[in-house]
Amino acid sequence: MSGEDRLTSLAAFTTERPLLLVGCGRMGGALLKGWIGAGINPAAVLVVDPAAADGNAAPQGVRVVDAVARLAPDLAPRMIVLAVKPQVMDDAVAGLKPFTDRGAAVLSIAAGKSLAYFKGAFGAETPVIRAMPNTPAAIGKGITAAVANAQTDDATRQLGELLLGTVGAFVWLDEEKHMDAVTAVSGSGPAYVFYLTECLASAGAAAGLPPELSHTLALHTVVGAGALLAEGDRAPDELREAVTSPAGTTAAALDVLMSEKGLSALMRKAVAAAAKRSRELSR
């Protein structure tokens, strides 16, 4: 492996230049699982998390401390991944600046925390990647969108993409302003699908099905339809049209869902509300 290849692979992380994960909850833990599964050396990962320090979250071989203050003062991480809730970010970043001053890049998955926020926390010269994964990352089926500041070089961008790509699909954004809409569509989107499944099951029960049976039918219908979409051979509208016979049962239902005040209008309102809230949280 050449030196350039090493910089853009998981081999970039070593015990001397480790990957520092701050926060090992649901999403941080999913990322850590993905990294280990992708072959990163566990000894090249250092975790800061009180629960992980109790032995509840970290895979064997991963080094764990319960607070940033416990980190060695001469630590020189290659990258710091911030996987904490936005409301505790101020506490999380406190004490990390000495590491960014020694060359650590920052990758944040915290909703609402902008590149400008991290510029204020770490200075203008620190490379920062702001990313938005979603909850299916827990099973390696997520989608992550990310944007990087101007200080992030190609090698660091590729390394960030490699890390985030271990838990699903990945896309770069050209502009940070799109992050609020990304949050509204893919970040919050799994909840919309879960609610759709709830509603479909409830409607089946209202139509006379036993609730447990209706739940099973709704669940597997959503999972199966998602699998068909994931095949990628046909667009959603093509798949919809293929299952819709003229004047049939599906057409009758779609007449309701596709009406002027139907699902499309509701989804636009929902995504707009989520994007608005994302903008509010970033202020």
Coordinates of C-alpha atoms in Angstrom, one line a residue:
M1 CA 0.0 0.0 0.0
S2 CA 1.4 3.4 -1.0
G3 CA 1.6 6.3 1.4
E4 CA -1.3 8.1 -0.4
D5 CA -3.5 4.9 -0.3
R6 CA -2.8 4.6 3.4
L7 CA -4.0 8.1 4.1
T8 CA -7.4 7.3 2.5
S9 CA -8.0 3.9 4.1
L10 CA -8.8 2.6 7.5
A11 CA -5.0 2.0 7.9
A12 CA -4.7 5.8 8.3
F13 CA -5.7 5.2 12.0
T14 CA -3.0 3.8 14.2
T15 CA -2.3 3.6 17.9
E16 CA -0.1 6.7 17.4
R17 CA -2.8 8.6 15.2
P18 CA -6.0 7.0 16.4
L19 CA -9.6 7.6 15.6
L20 CA -11.3 9.4 18.5
L21 CA -15.0 8.7 19.0
V22 CA -16.7 11.1 21.4
G23 CA -20.1 9.6 22.3
C24 CA -20.9 5.9 21.8
G25 CA -24.7 5.9 22.1
R26 CA -27.1 4.5 19.4
M27 CA -25.5 6.2 16.4
G28 CA -22.0 6.3 17.7
G29 CA -22.2 2.7 18.5
A30 CA -23.5 1.9 15.1
L31 CA -20.6 3.7 13.5
L32 CA -18.1 1.9 15.8
K33 CA -19.7 -1.5 14.8
G34 CA -19.4 -0.6 11.2
W35 CA -15.7 0.4 11.5
I36 CA -14.8 -2.7 13.3
G37 CA -16.7 -4.8 10.7
A38 CA -14.8 -3.0 8.0
G39 CA -11.5 -4.0 9.4
I40 CA -10.2 -1.1 11.4
N41 CA -7.7 -2.1 14.1
P42 CA -9.7 -1.9 17.4
A43 CA -6.5 -0.6 19.1
A44 CA -6.6 2.3 16.7
V45 CA -9.9 3.5 18.1
L46 CA -10.3 5.5 21.3
V47 CA -13.8 6.1 22.7
V48 CA -14.9 8.8 25.2
D49 CA -18.2 7.8 26.8
P50 CA -19.2 7.1 30.4
A51 CA -21.4 4.1 29.5
A52 CA -18.7 2.6 27.3
A53 CA -16.2 3.0 30.1
D54 CA -18.5 0.8 32.2
G55 CA -18.0 -1.9 29.6
N56 CA -21.4 -1.6 28.0
A57 CA -20.7 -0.4 24.5
A58 CA -17.2 -0.9 23.2
P59 CA -16.0 -4.0 21.3
Q60 CA -13.0 -5.8 22.6
G61 CA -9.7 -4.1 22.0
V62 CA -11.1 -0.6 21.7
R63 CA -9.7 1.8 24.3
V64 CA -12.2 3.6 26.4
V65 CA -12.2 6.5 28.8
D66 CA -15.2 8.1 30.6
A67 CA -14.3 11.8 29.9
V68 CA -12.2 14.0 27.7
A69 CA -10.2 15.0 30.7
R70 CA -9.0 11.4 30.9
L71 CA -7.3 11.5 27.5
A72 CA -3.5 11.7 27.4
P73 CA -2.5 15.3 27.0
D74 CA -0.1 14.3 24.2
L75 CA -2.7 12.4 22.2
A76 CA -2.6 13.1 18.5
P77 CA -5.8 11.7 16.9
R78 CA -6.1 11.6 13.1
M79 CA -9.8 12.4 13.3
I80 CA -12.3 13.2 16.0
V81 CA -15.9 11.9 15.4
L82 CA -18.5 13.8 17.5
A83 CA -21.5 11.6 18.0
V84 CA -23.2 13.3 20.9
K85 CA -26.6 15.0 21.1
P86 CA -26.6 18.7 20.0
Q87 CA -27.7 19.9 23.4
V88 CA -24.5 18.5 25.1
M89 CA -22.1 19.5 22.3
D90 CA -20.7 22.5 24.1
D91 CA -19.6 20.2 26.9
A92 CA -18.3 17.6 24.5
V93 CA -16.0 19.9 22.5
A94 CA -14.6 21.5 25.7
G95 CA -11.0 20.3 26.0
L96 CA -10.7 18.9 22.5
K97 CA -9.1 22.0 20.9
P98 CA -5.5 20.9 21.9
F99 CA -6.0 17.8 19.7
T100 CA -7.3 19.8 16.7
D101 CA -4.4 22.2 17.2
R102 CA -2.1 19.1 16.7
G103 CA -3.8 18.3 13.3
A104 CA -6.9 16.3 14.1
A105 CA -9.8 16.7 11.7
V106 CA -13.4 16.8 13.0
L107 CA -16.4 14.8 11.8
S108 CA -19.7 15.7 13.4
I109 CA -23.0 13.8 13.1
A110 CA -24.9 16.2 15.4
A111 CA -28.0 17.7 14.0
G112 CA -28.1 21.5 13.9
K113 CA -24.4 22.1 14.6
S114 CA -23.1 24.1 11.7
L115 CA -19.6 24.4 10.2
A116 CA -19.5 27.9 11.7
Y117 CA -20.2 26.5 15.2
F118 CA -17.1 24.3 14.9
K119 CA -15.0 27.1 13.5
G120 CA -15.9 28.9 16.7
A121 CA -15.0 25.9 18.8
F122 CA -11.8 24.8 17.1
G123 CA -10.6 27.7 15.0
A124 CA -10.6 28.6 11.3
E125 CA -7.9 26.2 10.2
T126 CA -9.4 22.9 11.5
P127 CA -10.8 20.6 8.8
V128 CA -14.4 19.8 9.6
I129 CA -17.0 17.5 8.0
R130 CA -20.6 17.9 9.0
A131 CA -22.7 14.8 8.4
M132 CA -26.3 13.6 8.8
P133 CA -26.7 9.8 9.0
N134 CA -30.0 8.2 9.8
T135 CA -31.1 5.4 12.1
P136 CA -31.0 2.5 9.6
A137 CA -27.2 2.9 10.0
A138 CA -27.7 0.6 13.0
I139 CA -28.1 -2.3 10.6
G140 CA -25.8 -1.0 7.9
K141 CA -28.7 0.3 5.8
G142 CA -28.4 4.0 6.4
I143 CA -27.9 7.0 4.2
T144 CA -25.5 9.8 5.2
A145 CA -25.2 13.2 3.6
A146 CA -22.2 15.4 4.4
V147 CA -20.5 18.7 3.7
A148 CA -17.0 19.7 4.4
N149 CA -15.4 23.1 5.0
A150 CA -12.7 24.6 2.7
Q151 CA -9.9 23.4 5.0
T152 CA -10.7 19.7 4.4
D153 CA -8.4 18.3 1.9
D154 CA -9.2 15.4 -0.5
A155 CA -7.5 12.7 1.7
T156 CA -9.6 13.8 4.7
R157 CA -12.8 13.9 2.7
Q158 CA -12.1 10.4 1.4
L159 CA -11.4 9.2 4.9
G160 CA -14.6 10.7 6.2
E161 CA -16.6 9.2 3.4
L162 CA -15.0 5.8 4.1
L163 CA -15.9 6.0 7.8
L164 CA -19.5 7.0 7.1
G165 CA -19.9 4.5 4.2
T166 CA -19.4 1.6 6.6
V167 CA -23.0 2.0 7.8
G168 CA -24.8 2.5 4.4
A169 CA -24.9 4.8 1.4
F170 CA -23.2 8.1 1.3
V171 CA -23.5 11.4 -0.6
W172 CA -21.7 14.7 -0.5
L173 CA -23.6 18.0 -0.5
D174 CA -22.3 21.0 -2.5
E175 CA -23.6 23.5 0.0
E176 CA -24.3 23.4 3.7
K177 CA -27.7 25.2 3.2
H178 CA -29.1 21.9 2.0
M179 CA -28.5 20.2 5.3
D180 CA -31.8 21.3 6.8
A181 CA -33.7 19.7 4.0
V182 CA -31.5 16.6 4.3
T183 CA -32.3 16.4 8.0
A184 CA -36.0 16.7 7.1
V185 CA -36.0 14.0 4.4
S186 CA -33.5 11.3 5.4
G187 CA -32.6 12.2 9.0
S188 CA -36.2 12.3 10.2
G189 CA -37.5 10.2 7.3
P190 CA -37.4 6.8 9.0
A191 CA -40.0 8.0 11.5
Y192 CA -42.3 8.9 8.6
V193 CA -42.0 5.3 7.3
F194 CA -42.6 3.9 10.7
Y195 CA -45.7 6.0 11.1
L196 CA -47.0 5.1 7.7
T197 CA -46.7 1.4 8.8
E198 CA -48.6 2.2 12.0
C199 CA -51.3 4.0 9.9
L200 CA -51.6 1.1 7.4
A201 CA -51.9 -1.4 10.2
S202 CA -54.5 0.7 12.0
A203 CA -56.5 1.1 8.7
G204 CA -56.5 -2.6 8.2
A205 CA -57.8 -3.2 11.7
A206 CA -60.6 -0.6 11.0
A207 CA -61.5 -2.5 7.9
G208 CA -62.1 -5.7 9.9
L209 CA -58.7 -7.5 10.2
P210 CA -57.5 -8.7 13.6
P211 CA -55.0 -6.1 14.8
E212 CA -52.1 -8.5 15.0
L213 CA -52.7 -9.8 11.5
S214 CA -53.1 -6.3 10.2
H215 CA -49.8 -5.3 11.8
T216 CA -48.0 -8.3 10.2
L217 CA -49.4 -7.6 6.8
A218 CA -48.5 -3.9 7.0
L219 CA -45.0 -4.5 8.3
H220 CA -44.1 -7.0 5.6
T221 CA -45.7 -4.9 2.9
V222 CA -43.5 -1.9 3.8
V223 CA -40.4 -4.1 4.1
G224 CA -41.0 -5.8 0.8
A225 CA -41.8 -2.6 -1.0
G226 CA -38.6 -1.1 0.3
A227 CA -36.6 -4.1 -0.9
L228 CA -38.1 -3.7 -4.4
L229 CA -37.1 0.0 -4.4
A230 CA -33.7 -0.9 -3.2
E231 CA -33.2 -3.1 -6.3
G232 CA -32.9 0.2 -8.2
D233 CA -34.1 -1.2 -11.5
R234 CA -37.2 1.0 -11.6
A235 CA -38.2 4.4 -10.2
P236 CA -41.0 4.6 -7.5
D237 CA -43.6 5.9 -9.9
E238 CA -42.9 3.0 -12.3
L239 CA -43.3 0.5 -9.5
R240 CA -46.5 2.2 -8.4
E241 CA -48.0 2.2 -11.9
A242 CA -47.0 -1.5 -12.4
V243 CA -49.2 -2.5 -9.4
T244 CA -52.1 -0.2 -10.2
S245 CA -54.7 -1.8 -12.5
P246 CA -57.2 0.7 -14.2
A247 CA -60.3 1.0 -12.1
G248 CA -59.0 -1.6 -9.6
T249 CA -58.6 -1.6 -5.8
T250 CA -55.2 0.1 -5.8
A251 CA -56.4 2.8 -8.1
A252 CA -59.3 3.4 -5.7
A253 CA -57.0 3.9 -2.8
L254 CA -54.6 6.1 -4.8
D255 CA -57.5 8.4 -5.8
V256 CA -57.6 9.3 -2.1
L257 CA -53.9 9.4 -1.4
M258 CA -53.1 11.4 -4.5
S259 CA -55.9 13.9 -4.1
E260 CA -55.2 17.6 -3.7
K261 CA -55.0 17.3 0.1
G262 CA -53.6 13.8 0.0
L263 CA -50.3 12.3 0.9
S264 CA -48.1 14.5 -1.3
A265 CA -49.5 17.7 0.2
L266 CA -49.1 16.3 3.8
M267 CA -45.6 15.1 3.1
R268 CA -44.5 18.5 1.7
K269 CA -45.9 20.2 4.9
A270 CA -44.2 17.6 7.1
V271 CA -40.8 18.0 5.4
A272 CA -41.1 21.8 5.5
A273 CA -41.9 21.8 9.2
A274 CA -38.9 19.5 9.9
A275 CA -36.6 21.7 7.8
K276 CA -37.9 24.8 9.6
R277 CA -37.2 23.2 13.0
S278 CA -33.7 22.2 11.9
R279 CA -32.9 25.8 10.9
E280 CA -34.2 27.0 14.3
L281 CA -32.1 24.5 16.2
S282 CA -28.9 25.6 14.3
R283 CA -29.2 29.2 15.5

